[in-house]
């Protein structure tokens, strides 16, 4: 069953904090607070949060995926992000720190440019206002890692237009078991909601 609600949080601008002489609170911190609150309200429901690339932040993603009941994040993703294979299992008696990542993988930009990349055609509904749209997708799993931050296992999906009308883009999902088609459909729902919010502002003045 699909469950939707609206939670609004007042997030003051940096100018507001300057007047107060305080350091501004980041949007990612506001989001973390909001999603943790939602998780407390509905502890047993599956939660999928879809957002733009502003929220593709390793610390935020790691926090929400390490909960007892993880929250799935689907966000736009950089094509040049540093991706790695999962770390090899720690062996009995192995010395040193536990590794967080394995070998370096090609960037998603390199995957796009590789002529041997296999693309799968998929028909989606309501892609950016169109009733139906044929897209091409390719996907894989990896670990996203930066030094000094936790490693985040993920599934990435690259979406491109066979007609070349929109720019090739990548999506990140913190649930590696999610299918590429499901990730794309989750992302499309964000666009539909954004159009609704725009219409409400323009026609109802909200």
Tab-separated table of C-alpha atoms in Angstrom:
chain	number	residue	atom	x	y	z
A	1	UNK	CA	0.000	0.000	0.000
A	2	UNK	CA	1.326	3.427	-0.943
A	3	UNK	CA	1.367	5.866	1.966
A	4	UNK	CA	1.817	9.564	1.351
A	5	UNK	CA	1.799	12.510	3.721
A	6	UNK	CA	3.235	16.008	3.861
A	7	UNK	CA	5.771	17.098	6.462
A	8	UNK	CA	6.893	20.723	6.242
A	9	UNK	CA	9.962	22.021	8.060
A	10	UNK	CA	10.964	25.664	8.344
A	11	UNK	CA	14.615	25.815	7.267
A	12	UNK	CA	15.916	29.392	7.727
A	13	UNK	CA	18.360	30.768	5.171
A	14	UNK	CA	22.035	31.493	5.783
A	15	UNK	CA	21.138	35.202	5.968
A	16	UNK	CA	18.890	34.462	8.949
A	17	UNK	CA	21.707	32.736	10.792
A	18	UNK	CA	24.129	35.580	10.018
A	19	UNK	CA	21.826	38.001	11.808
A	20	UNK	CA	21.681	35.644	14.787
A	21	UNK	CA	25.445	35.195	14.862
A	22	UNK	CA	25.110	31.432	14.541
A	23	UNK	CA	26.463	28.887	12.097
A	24	UNK	CA	23.775	27.884	9.556
A	25	UNK	CA	22.174	24.469	9.800
A	26	UNK	CA	22.720	22.490	6.615
A	27	UNK	CA	19.799	21.240	4.533
A	28	UNK	CA	21.158	17.722	4.915
A	29	UNK	CA	20.941	18.105	8.701
A	30	UNK	CA	17.338	19.270	8.428
A	31	UNK	CA	16.555	16.287	6.223
A	32	UNK	CA	18.229	13.821	8.580
A	33	UNK	CA	16.182	15.208	11.461
A	34	UNK	CA	12.950	15.012	9.452
A	35	UNK	CA	13.462	11.467	8.224
A	36	UNK	CA	14.430	10.191	11.654
A	37	UNK	CA	11.201	11.716	12.970
A	38	UNK	CA	9.182	10.030	10.232
A	39	UNK	CA	10.877	6.722	11.043
A	40	UNK	CA	9.808	7.097	14.674
A	41	UNK	CA	6.216	7.765	13.584
A	42	UNK	CA	6.061	4.743	11.263
A	43	UNK	CA	8.689	2.306	12.557
A	44	UNK	CA	7.477	-0.678	10.540
A	45	UNK	CA	6.776	0.881	7.140
A	46	UNK	CA	9.169	0.862	4.221
A	47	UNK	CA	10.306	4.433	3.527
A	48	UNK	CA	11.794	5.564	0.215
A	49	UNK	CA	13.030	9.160	-0.010
A	50	UNK	CA	13.661	10.601	-3.478
A	51	UNK	CA	15.672	13.798	-3.921
A	52	UNK	CA	18.067	15.695	-6.157
A	53	UNK	CA	21.864	15.595	-6.063
A	54	UNK	CA	22.067	18.056	-3.146
A	55	UNK	CA	21.326	15.115	-0.855
A	56	UNK	CA	23.848	12.711	-2.384
A	57	UNK	CA	26.034	13.050	0.726
A	58	UNK	CA	27.856	10.003	2.061
A	59	UNK	CA	27.388	10.761	5.769
A	60	UNK	CA	23.651	11.327	5.329
A	61	UNK	CA	23.167	8.174	3.264
A	62	UNK	CA	25.189	6.098	5.711
A	63	UNK	CA	23.185	7.380	8.687
A	64	UNK	CA	19.841	6.455	7.158
A	65	UNK	CA	20.931	3.046	5.883
A	66	UNK	CA	22.424	1.984	9.234
A	67	UNK	CA	19.143	2.364	11.129
A	68	UNK	CA	17.485	-0.741	12.580
A	69	UNK	CA	14.804	-0.170	9.924
A	70	UNK	CA	16.792	1.482	7.103
A	71	UNK	CA	15.389	4.288	4.975
A	72	UNK	CA	16.001	3.860	1.253
A	73	UNK	CA	17.406	6.929	-0.493
A	74	UNK	CA	17.112	7.520	-4.252
A	75	UNK	CA	19.021	10.592	-5.429
A	76	UNK	CA	20.654	11.955	-8.542
A	77	UNK	CA	24.284	10.876	-8.681
A	78	UNK	CA	27.483	12.309	-10.123
A	79	UNK	CA	28.920	10.540	-13.133
A	80	UNK	CA	32.463	11.045	-11.810
A	81	UNK	CA	31.923	9.654	-8.285
A	82	UNK	CA	34.606	7.321	-6.876
A	83	UNK	CA	33.166	3.804	-6.818
A	84	UNK	CA	34.730	0.599	-5.542
A	85	UNK	CA	34.084	-3.099	-5.257
A	86	UNK	CA	32.970	-4.321	-1.815
A	87	UNK	CA	35.783	-5.088	0.611
A	88	UNK	CA	36.867	-8.708	0.849
A	89	UNK	CA	35.605	-10.533	3.977
A	90	UNK	CA	37.966	-10.305	6.915
A	91	UNK	CA	39.897	-13.516	7.421
A	92	UNK	CA	40.483	-15.164	10.834
A	93	UNK	CA	43.706	-13.877	12.348
A	94	UNK	CA	44.013	-11.071	9.796
A	95	UNK	CA	46.015	-8.117	11.112
A	96	UNK	CA	45.369	-4.421	10.561
A	97	UNK	CA	42.215	-2.438	10.117
A	98	UNK	CA	39.121	-3.843	8.486
A	99	UNK	CA	38.995	-2.668	4.896
A	100	UNK	CA	36.054	-0.515	3.851
A	101	UNK	CA	36.368	-0.994	0.101
A	102	UNK	CA	37.835	-3.182	-2.589
A	103	UNK	CA	39.345	-2.382	-5.985
A	104	UNK	CA	38.509	0.862	-7.769
A	105	UNK	CA	35.768	0.604	-10.388
A	106	UNK	CA	35.323	2.696	-13.539
A	107	UNK	CA	33.391	5.929	-13.055
A	108	UNK	CA	29.870	6.078	-14.416
A	109	UNK	CA	31.103	8.524	-17.059
A	110	UNK	CA	33.483	5.801	-18.242
A	111	UNK	CA	30.625	3.298	-18.250
A	112	UNK	CA	28.615	5.642	-20.484
A	113	UNK	CA	31.537	6.113	-22.876
A	114	UNK	CA	32.377	2.393	-23.052
A	115	UNK	CA	31.059	0.968	-26.369
A	116	UNK	CA	30.746	-2.473	-24.721
A	117	UNK	CA	28.267	-1.278	-22.080
A	118	UNK	CA	25.009	-3.187	-22.409
A	119	UNK	CA	21.866	-1.046	-22.360
A	120	UNK	CA	18.332	-2.267	-21.720
A	121	UNK	CA	15.317	-0.505	-23.212
A	122	UNK	CA	12.491	0.275	-20.835
A	123	UNK	CA	9.169	2.036	-21.367
A	124	UNK	CA	8.177	4.334	-18.498
A	125	UNK	CA	5.008	6.302	-17.873
A	126	UNK	CA	4.898	10.022	-17.092
A	127	UNK	CA	8.594	10.677	-17.727
A	128	UNK	CA	8.874	14.454	-17.310
A	129	UNK	CA	5.291	15.090	-18.296
A	130	UNK	CA	5.122	12.622	-21.203
A	131	UNK	CA	2.499	9.883	-21.181
A	132	UNK	CA	5.023	7.226	-22.235
A	133	UNK	CA	8.734	7.352	-22.917
A	134	UNK	CA	11.294	4.785	-24.042
A	135	UNK	CA	14.566	5.078	-22.175
A	136	UNK	CA	17.740	3.026	-22.026
A	137	UNK	CA	19.213	1.993	-18.686
A	138	UNK	CA	22.255	0.174	-17.401
A	139	UNK	CA	22.946	-0.615	-13.774
A	140	UNK	CA	25.318	-2.167	-11.284
A	141	UNK	CA	26.243	-2.312	-7.614
A	142	UNK	CA	29.230	-0.714	-5.929
A	143	UNK	CA	30.535	0.933	-2.780
A	144	UNK	CA	30.757	4.736	-2.658
A	145	UNK	CA	33.644	5.872	-0.508
A	146	UNK	CA	35.678	8.949	0.404
A	147	UNK	CA	38.556	8.927	2.860
A	148	UNK	CA	37.395	9.765	6.365
A	149	UNK	CA	33.774	8.807	5.677
A	150	UNK	CA	31.820	5.560	5.956
A	151	UNK	CA	31.446	3.319	2.921
A	152	UNK	CA	27.957	3.189	1.402
A	153	UNK	CA	26.847	0.116	-0.602
A	154	UNK	CA	24.520	1.141	-3.412
A	155	UNK	CA	22.951	0.339	-6.741
A	156	UNK	CA	23.556	2.870	-9.505
A	157	UNK	CA	21.391	3.321	-12.565
A	158	UNK	CA	22.366	5.303	-15.662
A	159	UNK	CA	19.492	6.586	-17.774
A	160	UNK	CA	19.927	7.803	-21.334
A	161	UNK	CA	17.563	8.856	-24.116
A	162	UNK	CA	17.720	6.858	-27.375
A	163	UNK	CA	16.513	10.022	-29.134
A	164	UNK	CA	19.148	12.205	-27.484
A	165	UNK	CA	16.612	14.779	-26.246
A	166	UNK	CA	17.611	14.746	-22.593
A	167	UNK	CA	21.011	14.555	-20.953
A	168	UNK	CA	22.300	11.208	-19.719
A	169	UNK	CA	21.918	11.073	-15.950
A	170	UNK	CA	22.673	8.734	-13.077
A	171	UNK	CA	20.673	7.709	-10.024
A	172	UNK	CA	21.852	6.246	-6.737
A	173	UNK	CA	19.805	3.894	-4.562
A	174	UNK	CA	20.977	2.824	-1.111
A	175	UNK	CA	19.132	-0.490	-1.446
A	176	UNK	CA	21.380	-2.603	-3.699
A	177	UNK	CA	18.626	-5.233	-3.986
A	178	UNK	CA	16.207	-2.801	-5.666
A	179	UNK	CA	15.748	-3.383	-9.390
A	180	UNK	CA	16.833	-0.692	-11.867
A	181	UNK	CA	13.247	-0.404	-13.123
A	182	UNK	CA	11.933	0.152	-9.589
A	183	UNK	CA	14.539	2.841	-8.929
A	184	UNK	CA	13.569	4.719	-12.096
A	185	UNK	CA	9.873	4.496	-11.193
A	186	UNK	CA	10.581	5.857	-7.704
A	187	UNK	CA	12.480	8.753	-9.220
A	188	UNK	CA	9.678	9.555	-11.670
A	189	UNK	CA	7.257	9.942	-8.748
A	190	UNK	CA	9.375	12.850	-7.503
A	191	UNK	CA	8.852	14.670	-10.787
A	192	UNK	CA	5.093	14.149	-10.586
A	193	UNK	CA	4.966	15.600	-7.070
A	194	UNK	CA	7.090	18.585	-8.067
A	195	UNK	CA	4.664	19.414	-10.879
A	196	UNK	CA	1.802	19.221	-8.358
A	197	UNK	CA	3.566	21.606	-5.971
A	198	UNK	CA	4.264	24.042	-8.818
A	199	UNK	CA	0.624	24.024	-9.904
A	200	UNK	CA	-0.540	24.574	-6.322
A	201	UNK	CA	1.737	27.634	-6.019
A	202	UNK	CA	0.794	29.096	-9.397
A	203	UNK	CA	-2.977	28.494	-9.344
A	204	UNK	CA	-3.893	28.447	-5.647
A	205	UNK	CA	-1.250	30.810	-4.273
A	206	UNK	CA	-0.064	28.391	-1.595
